C-alpha positions as a printed Julia matrix, in Angstrom:
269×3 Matrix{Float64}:
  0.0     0.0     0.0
  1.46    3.43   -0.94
  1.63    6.61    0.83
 -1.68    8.56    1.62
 -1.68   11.28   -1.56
 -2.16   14.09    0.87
  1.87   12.97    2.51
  4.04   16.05    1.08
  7.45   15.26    2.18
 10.06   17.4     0.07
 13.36   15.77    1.93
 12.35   12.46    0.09
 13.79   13.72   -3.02
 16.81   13.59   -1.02
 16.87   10.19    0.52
 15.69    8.68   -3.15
 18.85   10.03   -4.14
 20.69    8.05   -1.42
 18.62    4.93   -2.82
 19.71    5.41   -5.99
 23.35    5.47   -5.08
 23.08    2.16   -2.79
 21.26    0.65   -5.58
 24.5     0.99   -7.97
 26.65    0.27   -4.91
 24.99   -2.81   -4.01
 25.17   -3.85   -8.05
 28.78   -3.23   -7.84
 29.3    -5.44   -4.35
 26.88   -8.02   -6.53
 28.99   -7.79   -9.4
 33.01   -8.19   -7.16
 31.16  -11.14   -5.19
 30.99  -12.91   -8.74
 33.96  -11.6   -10.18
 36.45  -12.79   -7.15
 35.81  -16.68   -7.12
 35.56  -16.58  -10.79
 38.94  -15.25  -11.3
 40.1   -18.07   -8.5
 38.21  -20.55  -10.62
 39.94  -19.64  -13.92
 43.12  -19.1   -11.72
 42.98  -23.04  -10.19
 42.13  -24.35  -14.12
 45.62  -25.51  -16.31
 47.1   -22.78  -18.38
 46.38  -24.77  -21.69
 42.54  -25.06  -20.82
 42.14  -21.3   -21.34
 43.51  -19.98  -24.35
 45.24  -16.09  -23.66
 43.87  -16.84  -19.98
 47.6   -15.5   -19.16
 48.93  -12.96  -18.46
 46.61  -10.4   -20.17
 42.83  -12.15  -19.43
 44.02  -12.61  -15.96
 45.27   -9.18  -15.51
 42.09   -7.44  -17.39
 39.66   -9.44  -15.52
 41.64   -8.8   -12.15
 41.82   -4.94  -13.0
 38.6    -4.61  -14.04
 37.51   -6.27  -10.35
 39.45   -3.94   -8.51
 37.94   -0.71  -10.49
 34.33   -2.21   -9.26
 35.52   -2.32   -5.82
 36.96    1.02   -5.88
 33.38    2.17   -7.44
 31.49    0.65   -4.48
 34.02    2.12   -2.15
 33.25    5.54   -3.88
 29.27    4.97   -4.37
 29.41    4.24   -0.36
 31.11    7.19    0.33
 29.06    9.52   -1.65
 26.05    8.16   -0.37
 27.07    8.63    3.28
 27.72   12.68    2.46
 23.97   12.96    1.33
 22.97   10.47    3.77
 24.18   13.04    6.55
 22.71   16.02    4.5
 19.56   14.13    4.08
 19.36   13.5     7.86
 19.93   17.02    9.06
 17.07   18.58    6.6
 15.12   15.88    8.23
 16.06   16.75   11.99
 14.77   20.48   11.31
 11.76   19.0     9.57
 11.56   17.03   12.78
 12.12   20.5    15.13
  9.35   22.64   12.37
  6.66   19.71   13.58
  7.27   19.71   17.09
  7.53   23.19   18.15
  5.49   25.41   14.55
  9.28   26.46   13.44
 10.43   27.42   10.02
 14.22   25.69   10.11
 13.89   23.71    7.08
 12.17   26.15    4.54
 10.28   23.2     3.16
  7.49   22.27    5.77
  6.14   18.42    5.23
  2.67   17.43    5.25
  1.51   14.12    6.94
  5.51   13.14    7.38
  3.88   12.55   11.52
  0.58   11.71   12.2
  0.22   13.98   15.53
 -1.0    17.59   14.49
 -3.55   17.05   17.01
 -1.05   17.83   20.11
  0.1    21.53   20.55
  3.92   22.82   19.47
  6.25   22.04   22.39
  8.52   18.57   24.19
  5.77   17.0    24.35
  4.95   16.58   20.94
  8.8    16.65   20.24
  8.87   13.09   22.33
  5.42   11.75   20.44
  6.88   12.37   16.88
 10.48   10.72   18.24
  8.12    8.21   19.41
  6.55    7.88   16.36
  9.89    7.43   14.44
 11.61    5.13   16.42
  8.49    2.65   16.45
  8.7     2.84   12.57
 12.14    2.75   12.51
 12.52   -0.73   14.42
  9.44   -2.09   12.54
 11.77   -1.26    9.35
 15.08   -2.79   10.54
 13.31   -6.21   11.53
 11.9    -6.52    8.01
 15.62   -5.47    6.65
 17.77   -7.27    8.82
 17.05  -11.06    7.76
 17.98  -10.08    4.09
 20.85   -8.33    5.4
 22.74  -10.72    6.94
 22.24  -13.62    4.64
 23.47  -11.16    1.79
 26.4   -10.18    4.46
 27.17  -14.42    5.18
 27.11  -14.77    1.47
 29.35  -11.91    0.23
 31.85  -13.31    3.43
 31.48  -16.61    2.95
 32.79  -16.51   -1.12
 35.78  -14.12   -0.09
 36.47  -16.06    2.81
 36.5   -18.69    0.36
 38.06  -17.45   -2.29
 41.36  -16.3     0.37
 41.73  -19.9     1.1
 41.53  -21.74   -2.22
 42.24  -19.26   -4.53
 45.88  -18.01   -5.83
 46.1   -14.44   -4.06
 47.97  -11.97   -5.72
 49.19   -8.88   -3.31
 46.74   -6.1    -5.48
 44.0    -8.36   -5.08
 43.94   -8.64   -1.38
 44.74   -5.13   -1.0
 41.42   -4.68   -3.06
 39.46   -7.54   -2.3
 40.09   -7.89    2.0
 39.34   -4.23    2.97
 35.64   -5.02    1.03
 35.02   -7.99    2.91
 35.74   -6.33    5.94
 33.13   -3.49    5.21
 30.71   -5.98    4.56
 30.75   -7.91    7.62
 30.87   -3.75    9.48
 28.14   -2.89    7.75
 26.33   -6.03    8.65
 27.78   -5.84   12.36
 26.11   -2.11   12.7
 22.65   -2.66   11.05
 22.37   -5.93   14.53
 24.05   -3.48   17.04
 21.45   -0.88   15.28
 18.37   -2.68   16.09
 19.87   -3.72   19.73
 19.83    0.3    20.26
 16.54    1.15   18.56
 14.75   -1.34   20.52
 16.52    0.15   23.68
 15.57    3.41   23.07
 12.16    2.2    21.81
 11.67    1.11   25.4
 12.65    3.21   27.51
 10.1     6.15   25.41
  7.69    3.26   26.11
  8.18    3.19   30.18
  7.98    7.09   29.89
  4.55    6.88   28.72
  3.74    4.09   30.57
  4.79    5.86   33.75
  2.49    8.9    32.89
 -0.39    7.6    32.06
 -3.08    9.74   33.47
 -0.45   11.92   34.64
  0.42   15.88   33.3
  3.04   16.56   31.34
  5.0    19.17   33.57
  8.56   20.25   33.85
  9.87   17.85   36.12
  9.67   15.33   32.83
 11.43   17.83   30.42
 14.97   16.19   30.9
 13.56   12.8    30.4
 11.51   13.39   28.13
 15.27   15.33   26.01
 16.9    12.26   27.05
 14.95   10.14   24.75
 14.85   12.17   21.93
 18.28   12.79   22.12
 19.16    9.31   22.67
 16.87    8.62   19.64
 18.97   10.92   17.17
 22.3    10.04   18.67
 21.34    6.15   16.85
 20.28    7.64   13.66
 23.39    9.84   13.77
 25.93    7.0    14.8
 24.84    4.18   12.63
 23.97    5.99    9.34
 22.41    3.51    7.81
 19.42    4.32    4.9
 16.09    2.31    5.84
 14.57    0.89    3.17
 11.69    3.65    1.95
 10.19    0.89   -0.31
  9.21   -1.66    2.94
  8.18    1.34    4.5
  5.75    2.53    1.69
  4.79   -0.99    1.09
  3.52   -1.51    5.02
  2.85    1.63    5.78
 -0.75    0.88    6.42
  0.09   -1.89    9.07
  2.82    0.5    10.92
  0.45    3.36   10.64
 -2.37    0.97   12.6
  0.53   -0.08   14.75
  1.33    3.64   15.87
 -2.11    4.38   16.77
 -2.73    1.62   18.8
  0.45    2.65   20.37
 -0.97    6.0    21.13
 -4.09    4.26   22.66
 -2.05    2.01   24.65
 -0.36    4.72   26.42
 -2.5     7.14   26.35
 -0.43    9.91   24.29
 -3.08   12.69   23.91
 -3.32   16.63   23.38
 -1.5    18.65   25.87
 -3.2    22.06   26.44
């Protein structure tokens, strides 16, 4: 199920870019993971099996390995820069909700679902609320796929450093990739460990005020959270996946609301 047509959200045009970018990064890392035990394949085969197999196939099939490796390197990298950009237009999208600012120039409509509760920390902690129950939801659905693609990509270079015939330009190429990958995958598990910390403790907040005011004594607790929140997002800089996001957003959008019924999150006057 799509988005709701009335959901304006101009900092998307941003973070499609991003998904464009891991999209040609993650054909590149598709491409190397071929690429590397079929060059040990040829490699292990007798010299007279492969006509002009060496020197030159071998060296422009090992070249042209390492050039997709340096483009993933490069994709990554470029995609991290407007990752970060992406993230701060979105943290003063996230401030303009919360308290009726004007930060980001380009106000979102429908981005949060609470424009019943007044401008202020309260609303600040429902909308961080809000994201981090999404967020989690996301990262489950992500996180099998991601680490069977992560076991896979290790397993063949693993693989590949034990039978194949390792020159020293292809480890220098080939071992600093395989130790992103398994990073990468490392981050996105300690990721969700720390959403679903966070997640919590915003959940015992509520929980403890149920029928309660909101009143200054709760401020700091209530900055903790959000903070704690952000600090994640800002630390692990990883892109969710938009499409599982558009795809269920009916289900995470039911979710949310019976989250706000659950614990009572309701207009402050």
């Amino acid at each position: 199920m799509a988005f709701p047509s009335t959901r304006v959200v101009p900092i998307d045009k941003q973070f499609k870019f991003v998904e464009r970018l891991k999209m040609w990064s993650g054909r590149a890392l598709i491409a190397t993971t071929i690429l590397t035990p079929l060059i040990s394949i040829l490699d292990n085969q007798p010299p007279a099996t492969i006509p002009g197999w060496e020197p030159l196939g071998k060296s422009t099939l090992i070249a042209f390995n390492c050039l997709i490796i340096v483009a993933f390197a490069g994709l990554e990298f470029i995609a991290s820069v407007f990752l970060s950009n992406a993230e701060r237009d979105r943290r003063l999208d996230f401030l303009d909700n919360a308290f009726g600012q004007r930060y980001s120039g380009q106000t979102s409509i429908g981005y949060f679902t609470n424009d019943n509760l007044q401008p202020g920390i309260y609303k600040c902690l429902v909308n961080c609320f809000e994201n981090c129950s999404h967020s989690l939801a996301i990262v489950d659905m992500m996180l099998p796929r991601e680490i069977a693609k992560g076991v896979l990509v290790i397993s063949v270079f693993v693989l590949t450093a034990i039978f194949g015939k390792r020159e020293l330009i292809r480890q220098f190429f080939e071992l600093p990739l395989a130790a992103v990958v398994v990073q990468d995958t490392l981050r996105l598990i300690l990721f969700r460990f720390r959403l679903a910390q966070n997640h919590e403790t915003i959940r015992f907040f509520f929980n403890d005020m149920r029928g309660k005011a909101f009143d200054d004594n709760r401020v700091a607790a209530a900055m903790r959270d959000i903070l704690g929140y952000e600090t994640i997002i800002s630390w692990a800089a990883i892109k969710l996946d938009s499409d599982l996001f558009s795809e269920h957003w009916d289900d995470l959008a039911q979710k949310w609301e019976q989250l706000k019924k659950q614990y009572d999150v309701r207009s402050i006057d």
